[in-house]
CSV table of C-alpha atoms in Angstrom, one decimal:
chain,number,residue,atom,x,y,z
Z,1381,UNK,CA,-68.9,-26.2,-125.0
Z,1382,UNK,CA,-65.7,-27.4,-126.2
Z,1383,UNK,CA,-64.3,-26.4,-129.2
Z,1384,UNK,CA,-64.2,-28.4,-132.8
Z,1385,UNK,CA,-63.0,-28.7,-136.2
Z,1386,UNK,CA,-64.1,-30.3,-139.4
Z,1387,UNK,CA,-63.4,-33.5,-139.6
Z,1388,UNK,CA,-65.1,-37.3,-140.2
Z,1389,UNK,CA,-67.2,-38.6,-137.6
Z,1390,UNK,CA,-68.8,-41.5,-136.9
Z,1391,UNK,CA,-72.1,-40.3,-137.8
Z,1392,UNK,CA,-73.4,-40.7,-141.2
Z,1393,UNK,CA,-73.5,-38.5,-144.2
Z,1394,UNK,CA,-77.0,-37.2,-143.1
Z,1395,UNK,CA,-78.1,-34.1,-145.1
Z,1396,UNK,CA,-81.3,-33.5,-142.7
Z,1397,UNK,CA,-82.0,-34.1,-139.6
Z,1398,UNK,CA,-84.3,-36.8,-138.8
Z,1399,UNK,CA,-87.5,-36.2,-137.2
Z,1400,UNK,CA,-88.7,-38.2,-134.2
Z,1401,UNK,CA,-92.0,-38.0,-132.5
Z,1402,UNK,CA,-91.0,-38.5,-129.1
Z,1403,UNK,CA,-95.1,-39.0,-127.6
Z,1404,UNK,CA,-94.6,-42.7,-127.4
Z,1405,UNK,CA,-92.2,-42.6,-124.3
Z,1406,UNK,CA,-95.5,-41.4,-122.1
Z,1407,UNK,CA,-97.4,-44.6,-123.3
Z,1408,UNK,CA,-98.7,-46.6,-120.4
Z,1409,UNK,CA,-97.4,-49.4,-123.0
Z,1410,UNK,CA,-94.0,-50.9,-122.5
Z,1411,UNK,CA,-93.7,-51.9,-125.7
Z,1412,UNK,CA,-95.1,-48.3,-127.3
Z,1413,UNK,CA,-92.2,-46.6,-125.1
Z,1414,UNK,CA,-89.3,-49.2,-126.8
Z,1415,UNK,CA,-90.2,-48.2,-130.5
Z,1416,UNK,CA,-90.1,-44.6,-129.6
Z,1417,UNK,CA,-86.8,-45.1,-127.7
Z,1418,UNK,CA,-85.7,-46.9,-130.5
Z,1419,UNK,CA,-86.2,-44.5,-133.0
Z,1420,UNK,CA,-84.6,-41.4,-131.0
Z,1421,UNK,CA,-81.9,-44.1,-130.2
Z,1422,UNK,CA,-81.0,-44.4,-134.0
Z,1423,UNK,CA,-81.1,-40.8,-134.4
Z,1424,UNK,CA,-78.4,-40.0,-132.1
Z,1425,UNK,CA,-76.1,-43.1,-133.3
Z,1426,UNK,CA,-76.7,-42.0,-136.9
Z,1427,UNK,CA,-76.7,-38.2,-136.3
Z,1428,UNK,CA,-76.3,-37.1,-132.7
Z,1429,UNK,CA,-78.5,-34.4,-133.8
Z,1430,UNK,CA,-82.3,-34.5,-134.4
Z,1431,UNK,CA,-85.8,-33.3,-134.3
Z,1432,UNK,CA,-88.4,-34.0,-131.6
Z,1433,UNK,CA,-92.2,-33.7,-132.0
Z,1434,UNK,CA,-94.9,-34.8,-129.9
Z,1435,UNK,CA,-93.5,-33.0,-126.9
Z,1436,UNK,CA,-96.5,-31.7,-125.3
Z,1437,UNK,CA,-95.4,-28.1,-124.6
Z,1438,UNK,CA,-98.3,-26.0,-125.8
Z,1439,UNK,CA,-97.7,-22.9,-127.8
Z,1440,UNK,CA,-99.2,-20.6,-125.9
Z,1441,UNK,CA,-96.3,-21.1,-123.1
Z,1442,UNK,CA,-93.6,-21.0,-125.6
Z,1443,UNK,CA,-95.0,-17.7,-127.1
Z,1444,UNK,CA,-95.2,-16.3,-123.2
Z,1445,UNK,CA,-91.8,-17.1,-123.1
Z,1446,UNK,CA,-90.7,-15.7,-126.4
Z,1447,UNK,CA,-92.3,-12.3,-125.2
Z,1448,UNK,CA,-90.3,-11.6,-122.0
Z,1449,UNK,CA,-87.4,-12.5,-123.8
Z,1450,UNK,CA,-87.7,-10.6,-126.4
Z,1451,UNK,CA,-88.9,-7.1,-124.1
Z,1452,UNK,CA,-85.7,-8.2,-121.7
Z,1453,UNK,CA,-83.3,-7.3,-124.4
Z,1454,UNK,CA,-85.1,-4.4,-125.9
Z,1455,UNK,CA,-84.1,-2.9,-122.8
Z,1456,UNK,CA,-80.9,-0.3,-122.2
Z,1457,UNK,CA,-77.7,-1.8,-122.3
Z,1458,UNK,CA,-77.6,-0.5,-118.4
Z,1459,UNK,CA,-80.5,-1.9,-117.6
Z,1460,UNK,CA,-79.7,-5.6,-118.5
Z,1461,UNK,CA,-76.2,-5.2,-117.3
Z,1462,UNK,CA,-78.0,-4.5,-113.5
Z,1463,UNK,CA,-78.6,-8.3,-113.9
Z,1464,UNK,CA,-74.4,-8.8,-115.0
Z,1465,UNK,CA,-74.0,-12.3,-114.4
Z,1466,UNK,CA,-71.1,-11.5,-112.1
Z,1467,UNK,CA,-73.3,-10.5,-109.4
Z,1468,UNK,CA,-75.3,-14.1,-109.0
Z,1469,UNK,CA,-74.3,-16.7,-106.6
Z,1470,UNK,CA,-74.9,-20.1,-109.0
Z,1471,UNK,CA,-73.3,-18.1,-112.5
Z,1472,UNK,CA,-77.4,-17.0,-113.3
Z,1473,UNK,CA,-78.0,-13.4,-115.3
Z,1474,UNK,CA,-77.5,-11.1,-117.9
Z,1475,UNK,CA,-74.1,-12.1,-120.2
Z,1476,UNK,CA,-73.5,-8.9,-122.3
Z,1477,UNK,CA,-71.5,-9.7,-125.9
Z,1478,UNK,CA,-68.0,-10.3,-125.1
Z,1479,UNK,CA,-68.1,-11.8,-122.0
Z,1480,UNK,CA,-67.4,-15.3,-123.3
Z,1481,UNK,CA,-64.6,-16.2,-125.4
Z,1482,UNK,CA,-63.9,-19.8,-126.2
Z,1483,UNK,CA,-60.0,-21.0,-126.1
Z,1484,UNK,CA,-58.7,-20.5,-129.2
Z,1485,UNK,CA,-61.3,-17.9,-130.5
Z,1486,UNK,CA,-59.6,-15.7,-132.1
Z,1487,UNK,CA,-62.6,-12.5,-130.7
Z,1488,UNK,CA,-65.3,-13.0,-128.7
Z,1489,UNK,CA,-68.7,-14.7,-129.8
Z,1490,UNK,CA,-71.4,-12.1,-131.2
Z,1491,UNK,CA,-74.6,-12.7,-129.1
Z,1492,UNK,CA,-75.8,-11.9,-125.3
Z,1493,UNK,CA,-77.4,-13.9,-123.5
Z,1494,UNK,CA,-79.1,-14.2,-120.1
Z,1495,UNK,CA,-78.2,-17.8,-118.3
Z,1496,UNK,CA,-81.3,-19.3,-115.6
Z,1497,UNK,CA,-79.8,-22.4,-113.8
Z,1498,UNK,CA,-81.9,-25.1,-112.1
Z,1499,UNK,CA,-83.2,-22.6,-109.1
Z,1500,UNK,CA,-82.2,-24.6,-106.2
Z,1501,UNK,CA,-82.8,-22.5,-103.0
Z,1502,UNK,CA,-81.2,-24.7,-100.3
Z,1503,UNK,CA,-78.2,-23.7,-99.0
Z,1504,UNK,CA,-76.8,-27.2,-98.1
Z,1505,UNK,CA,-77.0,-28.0,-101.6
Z,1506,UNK,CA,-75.1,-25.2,-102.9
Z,1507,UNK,CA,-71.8,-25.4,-105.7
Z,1508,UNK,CA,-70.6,-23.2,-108.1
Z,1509,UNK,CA,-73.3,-23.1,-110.3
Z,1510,UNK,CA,-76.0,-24.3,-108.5
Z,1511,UNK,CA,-78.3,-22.1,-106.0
Z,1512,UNK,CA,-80.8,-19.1,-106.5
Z,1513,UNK,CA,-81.1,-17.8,-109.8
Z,1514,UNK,CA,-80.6,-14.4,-110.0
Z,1515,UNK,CA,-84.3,-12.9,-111.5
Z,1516,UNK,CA,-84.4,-9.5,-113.1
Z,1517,UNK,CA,-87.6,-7.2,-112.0
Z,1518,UNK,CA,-89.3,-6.8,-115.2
Z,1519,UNK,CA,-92.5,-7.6,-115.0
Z,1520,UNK,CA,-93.5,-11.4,-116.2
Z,1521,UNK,CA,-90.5,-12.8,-116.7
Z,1522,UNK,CA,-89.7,-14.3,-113.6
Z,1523,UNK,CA,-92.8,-16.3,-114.2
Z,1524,UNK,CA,-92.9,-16.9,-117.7
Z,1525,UNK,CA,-89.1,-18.2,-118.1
Z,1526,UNK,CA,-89.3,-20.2,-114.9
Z,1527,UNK,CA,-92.5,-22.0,-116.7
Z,1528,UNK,CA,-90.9,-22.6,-119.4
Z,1529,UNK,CA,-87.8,-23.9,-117.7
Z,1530,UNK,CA,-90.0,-26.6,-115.6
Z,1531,UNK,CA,-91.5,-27.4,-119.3
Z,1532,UNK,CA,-88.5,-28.5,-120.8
Z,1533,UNK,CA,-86.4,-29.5,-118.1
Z,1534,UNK,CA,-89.6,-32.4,-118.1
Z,1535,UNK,CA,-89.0,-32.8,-121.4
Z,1536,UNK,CA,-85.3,-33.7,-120.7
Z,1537,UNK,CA,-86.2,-36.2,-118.2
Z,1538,UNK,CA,-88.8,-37.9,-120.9
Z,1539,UNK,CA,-85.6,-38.0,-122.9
Z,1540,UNK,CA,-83.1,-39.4,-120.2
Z,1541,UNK,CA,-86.0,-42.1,-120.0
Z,1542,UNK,CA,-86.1,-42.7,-123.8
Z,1543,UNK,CA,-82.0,-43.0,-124.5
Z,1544,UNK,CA,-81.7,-45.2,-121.4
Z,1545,UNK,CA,-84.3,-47.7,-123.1
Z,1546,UNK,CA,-82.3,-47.1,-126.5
Z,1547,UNK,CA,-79.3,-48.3,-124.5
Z,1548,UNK,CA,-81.5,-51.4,-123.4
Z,1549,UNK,CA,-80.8,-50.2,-119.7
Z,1550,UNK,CA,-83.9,-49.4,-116.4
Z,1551,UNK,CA,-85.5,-46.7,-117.6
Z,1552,UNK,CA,-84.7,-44.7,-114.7
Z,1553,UNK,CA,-80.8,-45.3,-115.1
Z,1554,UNK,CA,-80.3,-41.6,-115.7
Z,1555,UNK,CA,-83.2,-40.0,-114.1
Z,1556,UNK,CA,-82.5,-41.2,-110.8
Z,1557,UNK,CA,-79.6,-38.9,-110.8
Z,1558,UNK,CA,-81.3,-36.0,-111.6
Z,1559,UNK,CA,-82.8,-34.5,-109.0
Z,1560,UNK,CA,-80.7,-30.4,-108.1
Z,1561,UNK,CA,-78.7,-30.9,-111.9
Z,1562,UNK,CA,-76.5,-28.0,-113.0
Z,1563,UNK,CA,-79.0,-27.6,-116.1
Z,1564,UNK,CA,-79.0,-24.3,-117.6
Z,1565,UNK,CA,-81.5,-22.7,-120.3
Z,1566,UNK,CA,-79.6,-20.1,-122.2
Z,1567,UNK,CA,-81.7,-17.3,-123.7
Z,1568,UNK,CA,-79.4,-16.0,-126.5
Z,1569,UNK,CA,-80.1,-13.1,-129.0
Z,1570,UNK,CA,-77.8,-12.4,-132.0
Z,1571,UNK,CA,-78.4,-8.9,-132.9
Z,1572,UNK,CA,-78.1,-8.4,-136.5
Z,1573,UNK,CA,-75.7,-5.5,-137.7
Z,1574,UNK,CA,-75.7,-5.0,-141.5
Z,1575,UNK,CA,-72.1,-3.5,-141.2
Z,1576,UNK,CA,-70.8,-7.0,-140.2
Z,1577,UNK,CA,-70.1,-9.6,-143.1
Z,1578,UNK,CA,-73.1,-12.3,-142.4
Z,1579,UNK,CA,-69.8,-14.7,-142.7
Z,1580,UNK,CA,-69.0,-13.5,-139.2
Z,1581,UNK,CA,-69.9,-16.5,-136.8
Z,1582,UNK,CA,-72.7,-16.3,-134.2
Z,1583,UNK,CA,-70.8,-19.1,-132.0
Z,1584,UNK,CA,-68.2,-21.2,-133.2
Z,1585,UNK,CA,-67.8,-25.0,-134.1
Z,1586,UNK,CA,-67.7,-26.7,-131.0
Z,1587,UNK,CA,-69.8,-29.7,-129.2
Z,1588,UNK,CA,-71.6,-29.0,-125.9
Z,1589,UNK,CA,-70.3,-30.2,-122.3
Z,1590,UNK,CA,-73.4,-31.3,-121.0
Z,1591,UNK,CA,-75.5,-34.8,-121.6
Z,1592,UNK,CA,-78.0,-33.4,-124.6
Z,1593,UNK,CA,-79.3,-30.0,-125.4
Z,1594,UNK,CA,-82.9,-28.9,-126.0
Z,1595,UNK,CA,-82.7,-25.8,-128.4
Z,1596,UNK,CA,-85.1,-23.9,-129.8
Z,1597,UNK,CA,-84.2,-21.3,-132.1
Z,1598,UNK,CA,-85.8,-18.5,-133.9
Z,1599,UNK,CA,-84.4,-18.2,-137.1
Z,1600,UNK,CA,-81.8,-20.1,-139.4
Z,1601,UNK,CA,-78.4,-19.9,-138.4
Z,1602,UNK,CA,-77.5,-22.9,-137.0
Z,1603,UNK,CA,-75.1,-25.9,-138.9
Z,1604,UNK,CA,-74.2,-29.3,-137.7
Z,1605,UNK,CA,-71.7,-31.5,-139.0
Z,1606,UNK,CA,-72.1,-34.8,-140.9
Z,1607,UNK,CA,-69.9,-38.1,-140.9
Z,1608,UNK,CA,-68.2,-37.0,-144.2
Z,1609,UNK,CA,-67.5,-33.4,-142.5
Z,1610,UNK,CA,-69.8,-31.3,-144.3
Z,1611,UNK,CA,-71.7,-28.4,-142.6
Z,1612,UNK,CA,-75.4,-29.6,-143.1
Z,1613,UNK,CA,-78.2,-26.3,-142.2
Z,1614,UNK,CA,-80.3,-26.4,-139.7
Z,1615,UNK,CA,-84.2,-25.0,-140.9
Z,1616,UNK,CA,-86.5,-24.0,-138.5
Z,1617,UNK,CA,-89.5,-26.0,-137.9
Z,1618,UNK,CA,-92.1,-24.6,-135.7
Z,1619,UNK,CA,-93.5,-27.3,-133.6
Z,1620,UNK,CA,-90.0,-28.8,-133.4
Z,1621,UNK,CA,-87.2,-28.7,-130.7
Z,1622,UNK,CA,-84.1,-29.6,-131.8
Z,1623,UNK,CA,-81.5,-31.6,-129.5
Z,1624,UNK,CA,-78.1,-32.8,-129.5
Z,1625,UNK,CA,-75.8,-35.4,-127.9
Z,1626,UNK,CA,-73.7,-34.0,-125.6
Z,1627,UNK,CA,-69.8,-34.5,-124.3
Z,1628,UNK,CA,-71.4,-36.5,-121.0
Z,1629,UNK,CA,-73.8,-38.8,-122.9
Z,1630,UNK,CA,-70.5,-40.0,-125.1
Z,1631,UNK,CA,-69.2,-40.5,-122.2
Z,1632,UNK,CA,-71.5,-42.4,-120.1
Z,1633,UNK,CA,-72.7,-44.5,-123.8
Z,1634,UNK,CA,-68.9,-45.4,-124.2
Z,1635,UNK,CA,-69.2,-43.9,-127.9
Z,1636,UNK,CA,-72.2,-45.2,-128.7
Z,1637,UNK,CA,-73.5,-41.9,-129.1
Z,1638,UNK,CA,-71.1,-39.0,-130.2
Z,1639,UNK,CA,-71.2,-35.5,-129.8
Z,1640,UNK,CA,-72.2,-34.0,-132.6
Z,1641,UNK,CA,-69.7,-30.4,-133.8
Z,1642,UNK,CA,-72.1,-27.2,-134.9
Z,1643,UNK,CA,-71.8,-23.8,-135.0
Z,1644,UNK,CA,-74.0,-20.8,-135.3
Z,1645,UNK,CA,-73.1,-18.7,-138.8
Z,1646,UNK,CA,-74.8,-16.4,-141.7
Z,1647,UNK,CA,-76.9,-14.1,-138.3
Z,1648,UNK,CA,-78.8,-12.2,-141.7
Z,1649,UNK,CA,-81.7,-11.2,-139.1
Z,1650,UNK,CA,-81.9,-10.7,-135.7
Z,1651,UNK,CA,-82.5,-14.1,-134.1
Z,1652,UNK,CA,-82.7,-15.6,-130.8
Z,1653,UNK,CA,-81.9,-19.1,-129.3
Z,1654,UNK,CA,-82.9,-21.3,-126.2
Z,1655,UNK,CA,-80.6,-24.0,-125.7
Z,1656,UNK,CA,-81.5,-26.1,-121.9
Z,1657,UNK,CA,-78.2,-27.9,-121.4
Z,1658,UNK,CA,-79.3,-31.4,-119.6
Z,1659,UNK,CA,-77.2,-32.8,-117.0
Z,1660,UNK,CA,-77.1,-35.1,-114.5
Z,1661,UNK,CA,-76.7,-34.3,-110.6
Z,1662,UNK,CA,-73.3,-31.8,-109.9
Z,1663,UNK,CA,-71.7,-35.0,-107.9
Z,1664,UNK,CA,-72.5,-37.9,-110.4
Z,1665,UNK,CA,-69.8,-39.4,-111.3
Z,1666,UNK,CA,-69.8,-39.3,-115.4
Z,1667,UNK,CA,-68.0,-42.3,-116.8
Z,1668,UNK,CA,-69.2,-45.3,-119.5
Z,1669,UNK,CA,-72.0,-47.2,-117.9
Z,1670,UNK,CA,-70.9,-50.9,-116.9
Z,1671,UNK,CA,-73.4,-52.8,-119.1
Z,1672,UNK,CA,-72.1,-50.7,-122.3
Z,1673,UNK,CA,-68.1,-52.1,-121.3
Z,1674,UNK,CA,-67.5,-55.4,-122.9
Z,1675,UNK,CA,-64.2,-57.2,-124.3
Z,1676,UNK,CA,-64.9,-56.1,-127.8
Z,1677,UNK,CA,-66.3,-52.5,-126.7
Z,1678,UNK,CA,-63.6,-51.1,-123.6
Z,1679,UNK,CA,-63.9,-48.1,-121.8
Z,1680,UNK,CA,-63.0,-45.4,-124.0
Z,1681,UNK,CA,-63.0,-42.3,-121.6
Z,1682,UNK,CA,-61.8,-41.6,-118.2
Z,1683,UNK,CA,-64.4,-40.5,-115.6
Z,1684,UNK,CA,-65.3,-36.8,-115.0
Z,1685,UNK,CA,-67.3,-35.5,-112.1
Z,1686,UNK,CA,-70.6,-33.8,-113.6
Z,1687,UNK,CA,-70.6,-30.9,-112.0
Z,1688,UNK,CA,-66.6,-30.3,-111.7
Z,1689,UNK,CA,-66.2,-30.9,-115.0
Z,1690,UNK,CA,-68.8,-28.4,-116.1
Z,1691,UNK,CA,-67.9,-25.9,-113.7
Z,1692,UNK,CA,-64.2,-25.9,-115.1
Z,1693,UNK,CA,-64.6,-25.3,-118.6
Z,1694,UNK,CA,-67.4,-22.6,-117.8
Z,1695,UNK,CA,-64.4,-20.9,-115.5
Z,1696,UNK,CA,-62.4,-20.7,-117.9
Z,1697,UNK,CA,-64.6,-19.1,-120.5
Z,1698,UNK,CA,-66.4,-15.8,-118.8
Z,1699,UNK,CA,-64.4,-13.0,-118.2
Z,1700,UNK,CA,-65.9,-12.4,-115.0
Z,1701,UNK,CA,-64.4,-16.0,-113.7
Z,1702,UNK,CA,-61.4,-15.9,-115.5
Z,1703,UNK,CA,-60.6,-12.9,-113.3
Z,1704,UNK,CA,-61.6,-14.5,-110.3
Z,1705,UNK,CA,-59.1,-17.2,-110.9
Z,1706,UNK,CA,-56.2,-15.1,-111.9
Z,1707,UNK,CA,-56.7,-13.1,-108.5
Z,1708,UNK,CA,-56.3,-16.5,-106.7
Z,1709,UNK,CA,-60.5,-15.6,-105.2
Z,1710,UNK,CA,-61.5,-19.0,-107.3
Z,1711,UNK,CA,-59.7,-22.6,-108.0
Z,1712,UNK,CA,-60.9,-24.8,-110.3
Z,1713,UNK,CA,-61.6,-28.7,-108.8
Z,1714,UNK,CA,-58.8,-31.0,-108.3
Z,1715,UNK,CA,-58.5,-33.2,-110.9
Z,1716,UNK,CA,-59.8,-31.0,-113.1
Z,1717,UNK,CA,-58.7,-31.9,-116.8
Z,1718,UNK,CA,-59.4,-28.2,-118.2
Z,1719,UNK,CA,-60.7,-27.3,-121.3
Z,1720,UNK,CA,-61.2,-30.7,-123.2
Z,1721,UNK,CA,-63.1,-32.1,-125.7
Z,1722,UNK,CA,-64.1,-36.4,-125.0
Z,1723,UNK,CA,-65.0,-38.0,-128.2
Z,1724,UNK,CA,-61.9,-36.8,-130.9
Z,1725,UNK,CA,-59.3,-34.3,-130.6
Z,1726,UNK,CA,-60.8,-30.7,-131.4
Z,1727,UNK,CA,-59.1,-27.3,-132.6
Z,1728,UNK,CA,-56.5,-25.6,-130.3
Z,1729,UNK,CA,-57.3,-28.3,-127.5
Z,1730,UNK,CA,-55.6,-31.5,-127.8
């Protein structure tokens, strides 16, 4: 994620997020599949931020899901930290709070989390955060996260399909290049502490890394900022998800779509959050797509390696890694750019 502070966007004023049902891109109709992909199109030009409907994950997995989740965290604190994320292989496991601090944070976020990466099991394929997840043994979970995972990570492919038809490009322009992606689904819970002004934020302002996130959350919390720099709420709806433009699909739209700041504030109950980061494969090369280059429209950003680019700004957020590079065991890639943030200058990172 990189960091962000208010300012005007190009998005619009909004002050709700628009809802798009997103059934229409599984028509056997061409023509069916445009309108839908039109309509999530203008949603992330005009907000970068949206509701989807019509996704076809049944409630009955998502409630599974929500279950293990919530009995992994009920356990001990030593109990989760036997999962510390420090242990995996491809940067999968228990995160406890404090183990993340964005640059320029002045403390450390208030949540913990447990990360489950694309579970890519072989070896030849491996990089820094791609390989075997690491699973905890309680009971369920394994299979009930990992069939939620496939869910949504289908969901996201859907979705490359739908903004590459917004972008009047082959369908397949971005799905073709995802086949072992560095995708992560974040299972987050904000414990709520009465002691602690509800002021206090949950995560900072920043925009996400990745191509688009799929969140779904369990309770308000979350703000996104409109084109005139106000911090618009986030409701829950139930039969939503709610996604986001991310750093790599400004990139790779040359601007047409922006990443859009939010932050997580006013945690008055204990809530948790799912966010499945969408990327393309590690080794794609991320840079705007030729047929969105034109004399009037240049290339506005300089290419990033998918993976690479990802890997560096996780590096140099988790405590665990951090350590790793100051002890010379880790580098981060060559060329890396660091800690950056591709559509505007953001807080405290230039």
């Amino acid at each position: 994620m990189s960091a962000a502070s208010p300012e005007t966007t190009a998005h619009i004023a909004f002050q709700s997020l628009p809802v798009i049902d997103v059934s229409g891109l599984r028509s056997g109709d061409a023509r069916q599949r445009q309108k839908s992909a039109d309509a999530l199109g203008k949603a992330a030009r005009d907000a970068g931020f949206l509701y989807v409907t019509g996704h076809g994950i049944s409630s009955e997995l998502i409630d599974r899901f929500r279950k293990r989740v919530r009995e992994y965290f009920q356990q001990s604190h030593d109990e989760k930290m036997r999962d510390y994320i420090g242990y995996s292989a491809n940067h999968s496991g228990y995160v406890p709070e404090g183990e993340e601090q964005f640059y320029g944070a002045k403390a450390p976020d208030r949540k913990e989390a447990y990360d489950v990466n694309f579970d890519m099991l072989e070896p030849e394929h491996a990089r820094p955060m791609l390989g075997p997840n690491q699973w905890p043994e309680l009971d369920g979970f394994k299979t009930d996260v990992k069939a939620y995972y496939d869910e949504v990570f289908q969901l996201g492919n859907l979705l490359f399909r739908g903004f590459a038809l917004a972008l009047e490009l082959p369908e397949d322009s971005f799905t073709r290049h995802v086949n072992r992606p560095p995708s992560q689904l974040r299972l987050i819970h904000y414990p709520y502490n009465p002691d602690v002004p509800t002021d206090r934020p949950g995560i900072g302002a920043h925009t996400d890394y990745e191509c688009f996130t799929i969140l779904k959350p369990t309770a308000p919390g979350l703000e996104v900022m409109n084109g005139a720099g106000e911090w618009i709420d986030v409701p829950v709806l139930e039969d939503a998800f709610v996604i986001n433009i991310g750093d790599m699909m400004e990139i790779l739209s040359n601007g047409l779509y922006v990443a859009t700041s939010h932050r997580v504030r006013k945690v008055a109950e204990e809530r948790y959050s799912f966010p499945m980061f969408c990327n393309l494969d590690y080794d794609v090369r991320i840079e705007p797509l030729p047929q969105l280059i034109s004399k009037e429209r240049p290339a506005r950003y300089e290419p990033q390696v998918c993976g690479e680019h990802l890997f560096a700004q996780t590096a140099q957020t988790f405590q665990y890694l951090k350590k790793r590079l100051e002890r010379g065991e880790l580098e981060l890639p060559k060329g890396s750019k660091g800690l950056s943030s591709f559509g505007r200058e953001a807080g405290g990172q230039g």
